[in-house]
GROMACS .gro file of C-alpha atoms in nm:
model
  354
    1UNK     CA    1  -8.856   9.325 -10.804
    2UNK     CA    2  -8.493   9.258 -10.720
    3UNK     CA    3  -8.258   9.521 -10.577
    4UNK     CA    4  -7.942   9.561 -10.704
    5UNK     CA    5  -7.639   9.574 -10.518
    6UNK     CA    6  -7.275   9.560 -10.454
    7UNK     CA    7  -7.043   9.390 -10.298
    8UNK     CA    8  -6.676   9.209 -10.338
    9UNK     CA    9  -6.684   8.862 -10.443
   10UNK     CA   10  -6.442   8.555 -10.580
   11UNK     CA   11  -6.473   8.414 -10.885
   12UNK     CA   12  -6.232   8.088 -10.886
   13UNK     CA   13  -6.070   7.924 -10.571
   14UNK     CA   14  -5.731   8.098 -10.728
   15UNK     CA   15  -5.890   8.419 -10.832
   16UNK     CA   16  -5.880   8.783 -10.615
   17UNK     CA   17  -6.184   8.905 -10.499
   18UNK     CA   18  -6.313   9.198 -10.652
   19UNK     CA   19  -6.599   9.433 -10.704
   20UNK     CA   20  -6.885   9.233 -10.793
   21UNK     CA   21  -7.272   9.386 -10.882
   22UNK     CA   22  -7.601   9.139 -10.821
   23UNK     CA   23  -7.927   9.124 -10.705
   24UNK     CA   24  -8.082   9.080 -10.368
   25UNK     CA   25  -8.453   8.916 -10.346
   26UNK     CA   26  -8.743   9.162 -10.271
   27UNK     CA   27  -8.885   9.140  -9.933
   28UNK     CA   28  -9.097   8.895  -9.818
   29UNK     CA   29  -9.366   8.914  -9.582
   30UNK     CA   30  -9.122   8.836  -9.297
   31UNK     CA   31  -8.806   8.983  -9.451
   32UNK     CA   32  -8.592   9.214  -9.279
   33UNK     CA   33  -8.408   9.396  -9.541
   34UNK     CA   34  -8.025   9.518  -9.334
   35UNK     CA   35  -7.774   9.763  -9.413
   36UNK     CA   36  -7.448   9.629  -9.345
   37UNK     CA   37  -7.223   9.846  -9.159
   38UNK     CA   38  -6.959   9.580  -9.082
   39UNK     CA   39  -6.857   9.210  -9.150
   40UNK     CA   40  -6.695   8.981  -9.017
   41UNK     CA   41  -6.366   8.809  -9.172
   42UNK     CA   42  -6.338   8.405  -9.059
   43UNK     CA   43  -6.112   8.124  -9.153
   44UNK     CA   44  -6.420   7.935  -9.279
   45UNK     CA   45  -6.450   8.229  -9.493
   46UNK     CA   46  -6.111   8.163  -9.689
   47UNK     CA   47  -6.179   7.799  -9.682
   48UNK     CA   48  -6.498   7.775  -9.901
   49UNK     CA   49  -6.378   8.079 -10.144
   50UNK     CA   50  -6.030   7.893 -10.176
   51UNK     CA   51  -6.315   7.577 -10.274
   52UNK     CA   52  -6.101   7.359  -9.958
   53UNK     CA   53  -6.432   7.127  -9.836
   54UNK     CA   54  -6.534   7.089 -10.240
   55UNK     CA   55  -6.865   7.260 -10.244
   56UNK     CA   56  -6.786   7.623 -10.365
   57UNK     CA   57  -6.948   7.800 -10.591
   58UNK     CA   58  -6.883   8.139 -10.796
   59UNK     CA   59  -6.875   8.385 -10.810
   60UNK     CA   60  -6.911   8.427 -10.399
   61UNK     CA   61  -6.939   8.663 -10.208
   62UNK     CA   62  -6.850   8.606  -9.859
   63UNK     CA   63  -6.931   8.679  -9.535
   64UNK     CA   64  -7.150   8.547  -9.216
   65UNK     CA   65  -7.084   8.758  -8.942
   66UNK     CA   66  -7.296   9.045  -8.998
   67UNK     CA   67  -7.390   9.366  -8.829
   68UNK     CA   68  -7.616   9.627  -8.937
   69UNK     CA   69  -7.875   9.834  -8.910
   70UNK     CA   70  -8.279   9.808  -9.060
   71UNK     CA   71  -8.393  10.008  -9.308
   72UNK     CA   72  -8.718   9.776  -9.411
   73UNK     CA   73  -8.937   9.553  -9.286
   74UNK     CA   74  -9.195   9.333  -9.453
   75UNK     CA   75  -9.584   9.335  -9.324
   76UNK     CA   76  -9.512   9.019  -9.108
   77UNK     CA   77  -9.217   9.106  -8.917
   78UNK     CA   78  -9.327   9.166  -8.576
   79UNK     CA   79  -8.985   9.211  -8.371
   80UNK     CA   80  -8.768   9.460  -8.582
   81UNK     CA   81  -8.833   9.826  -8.687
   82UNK     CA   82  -8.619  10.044  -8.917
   83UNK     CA   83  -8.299  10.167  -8.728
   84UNK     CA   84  -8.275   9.871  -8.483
   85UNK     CA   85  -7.931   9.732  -8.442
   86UNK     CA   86  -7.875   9.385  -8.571
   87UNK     CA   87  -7.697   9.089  -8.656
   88UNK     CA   88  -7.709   8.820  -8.928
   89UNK     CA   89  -7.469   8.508  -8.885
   90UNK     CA   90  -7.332   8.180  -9.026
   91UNK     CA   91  -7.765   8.028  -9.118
   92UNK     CA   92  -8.034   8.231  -9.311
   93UNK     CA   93  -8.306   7.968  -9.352
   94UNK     CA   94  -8.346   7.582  -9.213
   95UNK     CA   95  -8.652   7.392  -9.234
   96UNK     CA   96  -8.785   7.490  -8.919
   97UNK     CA   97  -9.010   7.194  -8.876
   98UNK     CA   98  -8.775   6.883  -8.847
   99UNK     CA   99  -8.662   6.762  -8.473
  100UNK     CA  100  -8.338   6.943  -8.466
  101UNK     CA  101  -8.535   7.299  -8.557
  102UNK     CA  102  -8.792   7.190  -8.290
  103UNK     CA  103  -8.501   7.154  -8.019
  104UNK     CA  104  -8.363   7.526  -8.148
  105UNK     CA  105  -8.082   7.357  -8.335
  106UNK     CA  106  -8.112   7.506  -8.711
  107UNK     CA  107  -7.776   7.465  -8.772
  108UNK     CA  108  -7.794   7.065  -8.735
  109UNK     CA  109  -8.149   7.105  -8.946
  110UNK     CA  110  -8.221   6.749  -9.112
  111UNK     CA  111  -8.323   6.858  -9.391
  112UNK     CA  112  -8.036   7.089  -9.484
  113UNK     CA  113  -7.976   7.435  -9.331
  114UNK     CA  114  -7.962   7.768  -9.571
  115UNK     CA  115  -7.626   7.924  -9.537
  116UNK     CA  116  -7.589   8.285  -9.523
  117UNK     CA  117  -7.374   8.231  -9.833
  118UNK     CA  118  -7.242   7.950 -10.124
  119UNK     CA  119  -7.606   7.791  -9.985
  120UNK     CA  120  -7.919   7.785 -10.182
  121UNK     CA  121  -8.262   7.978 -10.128
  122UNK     CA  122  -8.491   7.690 -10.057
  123UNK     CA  123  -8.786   7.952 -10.196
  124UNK     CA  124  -8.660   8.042 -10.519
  125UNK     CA  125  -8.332   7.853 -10.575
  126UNK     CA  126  -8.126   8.132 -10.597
  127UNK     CA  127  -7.768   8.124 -10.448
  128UNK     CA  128  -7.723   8.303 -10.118
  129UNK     CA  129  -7.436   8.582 -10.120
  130UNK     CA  130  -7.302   8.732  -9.763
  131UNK     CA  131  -7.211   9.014  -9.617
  132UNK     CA  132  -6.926   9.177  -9.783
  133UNK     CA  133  -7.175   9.414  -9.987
  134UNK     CA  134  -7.403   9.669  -9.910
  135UNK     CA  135  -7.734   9.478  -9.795
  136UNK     CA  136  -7.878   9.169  -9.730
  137UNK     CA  137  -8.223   9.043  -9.700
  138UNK     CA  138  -8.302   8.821  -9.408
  139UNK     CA  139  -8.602   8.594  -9.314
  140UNK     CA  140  -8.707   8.726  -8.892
  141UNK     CA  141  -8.628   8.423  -8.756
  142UNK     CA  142  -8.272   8.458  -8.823
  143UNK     CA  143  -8.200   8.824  -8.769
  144UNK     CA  144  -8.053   8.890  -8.430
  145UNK     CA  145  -8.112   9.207  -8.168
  146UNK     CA  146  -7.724   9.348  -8.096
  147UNK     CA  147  -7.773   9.463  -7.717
  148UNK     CA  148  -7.663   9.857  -7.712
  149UNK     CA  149  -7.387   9.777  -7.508
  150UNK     CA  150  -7.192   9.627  -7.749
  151UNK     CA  151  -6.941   9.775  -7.978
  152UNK     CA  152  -7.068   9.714  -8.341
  153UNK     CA  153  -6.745   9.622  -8.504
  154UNK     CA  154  -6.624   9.380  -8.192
  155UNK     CA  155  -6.983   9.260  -8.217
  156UNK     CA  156  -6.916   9.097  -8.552
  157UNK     CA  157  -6.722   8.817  -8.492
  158UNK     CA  158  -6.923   8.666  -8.187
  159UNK     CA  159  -7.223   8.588  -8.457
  160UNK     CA  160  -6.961   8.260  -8.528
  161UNK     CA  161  -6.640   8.271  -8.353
  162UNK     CA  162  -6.869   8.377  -8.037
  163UNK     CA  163  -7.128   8.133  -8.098
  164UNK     CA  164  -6.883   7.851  -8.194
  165UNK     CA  165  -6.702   7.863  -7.872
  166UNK     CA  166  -7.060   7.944  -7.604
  167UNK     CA  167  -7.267   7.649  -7.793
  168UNK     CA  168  -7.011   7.402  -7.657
  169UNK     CA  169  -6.961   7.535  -7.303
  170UNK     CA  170  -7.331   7.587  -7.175
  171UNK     CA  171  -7.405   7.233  -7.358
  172UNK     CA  172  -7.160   7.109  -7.168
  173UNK     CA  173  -7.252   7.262  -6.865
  174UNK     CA  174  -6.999   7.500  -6.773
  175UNK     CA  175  -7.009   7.655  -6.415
  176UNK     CA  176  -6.810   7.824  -6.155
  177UNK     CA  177  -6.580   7.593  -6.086
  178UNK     CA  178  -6.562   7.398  -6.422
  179UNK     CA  179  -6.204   7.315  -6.524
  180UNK     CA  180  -6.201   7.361  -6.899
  181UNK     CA  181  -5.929   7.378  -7.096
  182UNK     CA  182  -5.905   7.582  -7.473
  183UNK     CA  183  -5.703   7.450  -7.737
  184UNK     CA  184  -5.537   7.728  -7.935
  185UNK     CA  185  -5.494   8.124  -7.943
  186UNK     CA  186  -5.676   8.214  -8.288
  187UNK     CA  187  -5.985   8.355  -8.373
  188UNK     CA  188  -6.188   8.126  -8.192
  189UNK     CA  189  -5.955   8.060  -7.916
  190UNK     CA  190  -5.914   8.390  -7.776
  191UNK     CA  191  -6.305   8.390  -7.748
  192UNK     CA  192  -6.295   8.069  -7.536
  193UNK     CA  193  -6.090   8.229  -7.293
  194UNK     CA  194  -6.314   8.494  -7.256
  195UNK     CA  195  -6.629   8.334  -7.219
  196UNK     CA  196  -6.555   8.038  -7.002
  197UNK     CA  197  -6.394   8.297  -6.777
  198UNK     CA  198  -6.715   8.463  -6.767
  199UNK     CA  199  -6.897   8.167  -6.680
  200UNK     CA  200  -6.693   8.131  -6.369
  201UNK     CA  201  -6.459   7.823  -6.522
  202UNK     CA  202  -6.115   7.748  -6.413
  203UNK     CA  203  -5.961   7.804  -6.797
  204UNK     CA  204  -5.658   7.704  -6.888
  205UNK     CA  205  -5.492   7.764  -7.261
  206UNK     CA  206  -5.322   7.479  -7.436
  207UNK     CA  207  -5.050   7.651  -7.701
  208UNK     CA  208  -4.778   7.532  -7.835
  209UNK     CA  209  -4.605   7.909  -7.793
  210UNK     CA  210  -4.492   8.032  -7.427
  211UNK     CA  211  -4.468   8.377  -7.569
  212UNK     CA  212  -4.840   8.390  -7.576
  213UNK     CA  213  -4.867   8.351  -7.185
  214UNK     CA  214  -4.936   8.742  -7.124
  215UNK     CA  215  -5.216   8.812  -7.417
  216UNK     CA  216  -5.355   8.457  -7.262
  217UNK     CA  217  -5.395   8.613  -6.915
  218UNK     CA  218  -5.551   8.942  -7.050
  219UNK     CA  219  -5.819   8.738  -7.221
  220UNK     CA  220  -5.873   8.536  -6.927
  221UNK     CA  221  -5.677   8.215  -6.874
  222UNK     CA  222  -5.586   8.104  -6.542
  223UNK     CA  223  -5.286   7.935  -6.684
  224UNK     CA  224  -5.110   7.837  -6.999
  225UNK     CA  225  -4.993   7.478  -7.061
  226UNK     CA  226  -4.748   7.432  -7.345
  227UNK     CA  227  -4.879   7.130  -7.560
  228UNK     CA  228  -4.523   7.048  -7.702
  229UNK     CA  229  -4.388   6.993  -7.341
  230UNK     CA  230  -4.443   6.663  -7.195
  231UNK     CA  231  -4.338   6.720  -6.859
  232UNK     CA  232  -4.598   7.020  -6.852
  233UNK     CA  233  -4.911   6.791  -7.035
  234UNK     CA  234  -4.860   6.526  -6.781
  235UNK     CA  235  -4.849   6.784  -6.474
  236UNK     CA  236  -5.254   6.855  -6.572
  237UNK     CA  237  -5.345   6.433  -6.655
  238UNK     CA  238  -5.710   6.388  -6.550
  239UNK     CA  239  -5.780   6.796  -6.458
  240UNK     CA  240  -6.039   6.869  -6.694
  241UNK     CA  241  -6.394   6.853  -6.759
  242UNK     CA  242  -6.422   6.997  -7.091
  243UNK     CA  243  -6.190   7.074  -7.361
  244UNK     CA  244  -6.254   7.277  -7.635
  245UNK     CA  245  -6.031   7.247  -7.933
  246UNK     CA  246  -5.998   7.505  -8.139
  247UNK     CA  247  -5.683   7.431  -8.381
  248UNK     CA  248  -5.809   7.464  -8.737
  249UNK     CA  249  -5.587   7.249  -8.949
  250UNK     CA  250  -5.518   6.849  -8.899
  251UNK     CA  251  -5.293   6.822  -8.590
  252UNK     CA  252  -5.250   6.526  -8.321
  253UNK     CA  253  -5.521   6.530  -8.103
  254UNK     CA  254  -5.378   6.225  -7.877
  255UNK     CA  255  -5.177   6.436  -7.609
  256UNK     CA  256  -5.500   6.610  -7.485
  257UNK     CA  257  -5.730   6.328  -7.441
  258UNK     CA  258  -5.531   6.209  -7.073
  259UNK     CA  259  -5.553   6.540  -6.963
  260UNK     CA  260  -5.952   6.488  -6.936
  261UNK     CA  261  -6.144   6.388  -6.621
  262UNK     CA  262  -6.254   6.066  -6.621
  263UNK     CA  263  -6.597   6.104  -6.790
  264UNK     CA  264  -6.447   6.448  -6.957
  265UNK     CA  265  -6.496   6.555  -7.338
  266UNK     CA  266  -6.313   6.701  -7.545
  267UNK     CA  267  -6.497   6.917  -7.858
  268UNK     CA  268  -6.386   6.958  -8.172
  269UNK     CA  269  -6.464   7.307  -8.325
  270UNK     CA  270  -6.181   7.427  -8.543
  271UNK     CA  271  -6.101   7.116  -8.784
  272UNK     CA  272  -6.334   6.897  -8.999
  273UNK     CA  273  -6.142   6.634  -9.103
  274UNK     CA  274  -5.993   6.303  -8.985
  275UNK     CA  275  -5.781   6.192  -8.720
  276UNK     CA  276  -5.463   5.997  -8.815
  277UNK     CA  277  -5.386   5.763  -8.592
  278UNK     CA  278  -5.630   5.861  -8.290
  279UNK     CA  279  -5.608   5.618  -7.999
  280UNK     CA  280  -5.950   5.564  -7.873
  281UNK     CA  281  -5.785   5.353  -7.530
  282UNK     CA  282  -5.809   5.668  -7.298
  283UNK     CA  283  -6.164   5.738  -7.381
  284UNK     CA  284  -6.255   5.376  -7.351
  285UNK     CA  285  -6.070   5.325  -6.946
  286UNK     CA  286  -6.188   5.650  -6.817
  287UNK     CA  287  -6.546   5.724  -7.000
  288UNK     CA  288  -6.444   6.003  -7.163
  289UNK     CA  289  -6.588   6.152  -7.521
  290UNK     CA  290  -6.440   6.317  -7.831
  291UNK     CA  291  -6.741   6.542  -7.949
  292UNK     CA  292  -6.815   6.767  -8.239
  293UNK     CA  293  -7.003   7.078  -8.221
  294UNK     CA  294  -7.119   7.372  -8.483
  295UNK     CA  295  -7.225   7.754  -8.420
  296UNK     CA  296  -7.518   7.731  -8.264
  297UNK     CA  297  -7.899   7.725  -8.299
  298UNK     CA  298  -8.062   8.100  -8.356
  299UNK     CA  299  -8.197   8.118  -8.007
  300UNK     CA  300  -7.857   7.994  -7.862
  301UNK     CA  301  -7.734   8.264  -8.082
  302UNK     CA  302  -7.873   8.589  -7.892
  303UNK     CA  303  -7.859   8.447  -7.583
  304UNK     CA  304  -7.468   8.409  -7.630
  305UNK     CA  305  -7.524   8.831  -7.769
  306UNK     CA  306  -7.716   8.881  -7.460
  307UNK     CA  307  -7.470   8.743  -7.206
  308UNK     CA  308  -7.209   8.916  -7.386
  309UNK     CA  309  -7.397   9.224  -7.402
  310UNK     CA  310  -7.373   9.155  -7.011
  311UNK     CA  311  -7.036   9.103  -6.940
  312UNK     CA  312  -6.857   9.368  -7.209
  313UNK     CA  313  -6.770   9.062  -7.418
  314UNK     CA  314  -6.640   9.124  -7.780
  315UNK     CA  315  -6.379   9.047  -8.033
  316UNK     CA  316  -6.029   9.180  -8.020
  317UNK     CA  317  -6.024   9.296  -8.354
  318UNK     CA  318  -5.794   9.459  -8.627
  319UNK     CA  319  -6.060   9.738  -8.869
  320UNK     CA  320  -5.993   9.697  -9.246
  321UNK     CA  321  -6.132   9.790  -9.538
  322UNK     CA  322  -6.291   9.575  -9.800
  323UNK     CA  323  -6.031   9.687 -10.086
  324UNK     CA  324  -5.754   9.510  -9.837
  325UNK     CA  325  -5.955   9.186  -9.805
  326UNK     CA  326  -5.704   8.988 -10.033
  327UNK     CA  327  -5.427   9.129  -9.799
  328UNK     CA  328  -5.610   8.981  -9.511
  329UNK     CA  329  -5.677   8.676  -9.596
  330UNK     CA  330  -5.301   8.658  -9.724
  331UNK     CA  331  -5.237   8.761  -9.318
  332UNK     CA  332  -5.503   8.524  -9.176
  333UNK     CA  333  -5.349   8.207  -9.352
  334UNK     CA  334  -4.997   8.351  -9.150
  335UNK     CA  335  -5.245   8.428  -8.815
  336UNK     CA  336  -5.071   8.749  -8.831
  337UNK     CA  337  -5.400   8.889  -8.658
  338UNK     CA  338  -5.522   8.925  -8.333
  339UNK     CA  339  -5.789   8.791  -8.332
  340UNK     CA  340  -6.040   8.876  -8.614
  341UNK     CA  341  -6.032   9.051  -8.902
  342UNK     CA  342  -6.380   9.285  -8.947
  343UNK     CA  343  -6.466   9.478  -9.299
  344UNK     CA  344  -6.598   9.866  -9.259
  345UNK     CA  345  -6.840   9.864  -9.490
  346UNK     CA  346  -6.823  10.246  -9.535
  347UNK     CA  347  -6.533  10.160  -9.728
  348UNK     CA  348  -6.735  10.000  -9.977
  349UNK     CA  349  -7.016  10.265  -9.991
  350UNK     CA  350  -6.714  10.506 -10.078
  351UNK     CA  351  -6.595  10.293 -10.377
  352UNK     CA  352  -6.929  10.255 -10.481
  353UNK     CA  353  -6.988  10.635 -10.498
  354UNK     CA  354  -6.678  10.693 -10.655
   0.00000   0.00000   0.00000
């Protein structure tokens, strides 16, 4: 049998979300059935309800940056017990069999990875919903332990602004004493600064606003370049080993490349999309790479929670309730955040019982 449940969902790329009952799958043998306490509000999440990359579908509920707590297991779940702190993020199923599952990479699964929501259950067929309502129902694999050190709400956004910015720095081997460079103050930014700081990098901030030199420093940047000032860009040519870029709308992408090392990359996180007028010449005369990268693979996933459990890393984050989420997203297409938006769920429970 089903459970019913609720939770706030779109219904059109133009439409409000709103209250929305439906049905989460019983358990399986290696379900972990999650109360959500609090969710996580990302850019990607206003992209696919406002139907931007063409493959939305409604109604929708939202949401892949999920904490909670257990309240069921099924007979085959060997690592989680009711009351156990946890986390669900941006994949909820992959094929788990195909090269890129066998390397730990589920997200970049060739035969199509389940997303925690607007994917499809590759069981039953069903749609996936996310966490802006009340429960969810998660294969093992893809649940997550939240280390007790971590605040629960801050904890939200590191299952994909966290994981989007580690993948890219331990794949590229960051170090004390890498030079990397973030591009961007957002949602995802802010997170680079704090983890390649913890890593022992050299991190510098590329922004196009001087005024965010102070809130740069706090989060861990050595230095802040401004992007729009040539004088400054060519002051830093050749510094860096790795760039991560975290800018989420179509922007020029040229000015950074000559700031790389020669055999540097630079990694594209924040915008899919392509590059007018990109100029491949500086990659070509100083082996350097433009690179793409995506969350990370489930394994990748709590190690990032584990090193952050470590080293007191979490979001800076603004608490709202789910009845403002149209609000929010209204403030997140403005940034007028800093730096992620996360849903009490209690506020839903209360609506619910009311």
């Amino acid at each position: 049998m089903t459970t019913p449940v609720k939770g706030y969902a779109a219904h059109s790329p133009t439409g409000r979300l709103g209250l929305f009952a439906f049905d989460r799958r019983s358990p399986r043998a290696d379900d972990v059935v999650i109360e959500i306490l609090y969710c996580g509000v990302c850019h990607s999440d206003l992209h696919n309800v406002r139907n931007d990359w063409g493959n939305a579908q409604y109604p929708m509920v939202p949401g892949h940056e999920i904490i909670g707590r257990v309240i069921d297991v099924g007979p085959e779940v060997t690592r989680f017990k009711a009351g156990d702190r946890v986390g669900v993020g941006c994949l909820v199923d992959s094929c788990r069999h195909c090269g890129a599952c066998g390397k730990g990479w589920e997200q970049y699964c060739e035969n199509g990875a389940t997303y925690t929501y607007n994917g499809t259950d590759p069981v039953d067929g069903t749609r996936t919903q996310g966490g802006y309502s009340e429960k969810v129902v998660v294969a093992e694999h893809f649940v997550l332990k939240v280390p007790d050190a971590l605040d629960l709400a801050g904890a939200a956004p590191l299952l994909c602004a966290g994981i989007t910015l580690y993948s890219p720095l331990r794949h590229w081997g960051v170090q004390p004493g890498s030079r990397v460079a973030i591009v961007g103050l957002g949602g995802l930014g802010h997170m680079g600064l704090k983890l390649a700081k913890a890593m022992g990098a050299e991190v510098t901030l590329f922004s196009r606003s001087p005024g965010k030199e102070a809130d740069a420093r706090r989060l861990g940047a050595d230095r802040i370049v401004i992007s729009t000032a040539p004088a400054q860009m060519a002051g830093v040519a050749g510094q860096f080993d790795l760039i991560v870029d975290t800018v989420p709308y179509a922007h020029d992408v040229n000015p950074y490349v000559p700031t790389l090392a020669t055999g540097g990359t630079m990694v594209m996180v924040g915008y899919l999309g392509p590059l007018e007028g990109f100029n491949s010449g500086p990659l070509v005369f100083s082996r350097r790479a433009l690179a793409g990268s995506l969350i990370g693979g489930i394994a990748e996933t709590q190690e990032m929670l584990d090193f952050c459990g470590q080293h007191g890393i979490t979001s800076d984050i603004e608490v709202v309730r789910i009845q403002d989420i149209n609000e929010a997203y209204e403030r997140l297409l403005n940034a007028d955040v800093k730096y992620r938006f996360v849903i009490d769920m209690a506020s839903l429970k209360d609506e619910v019982r009311a």
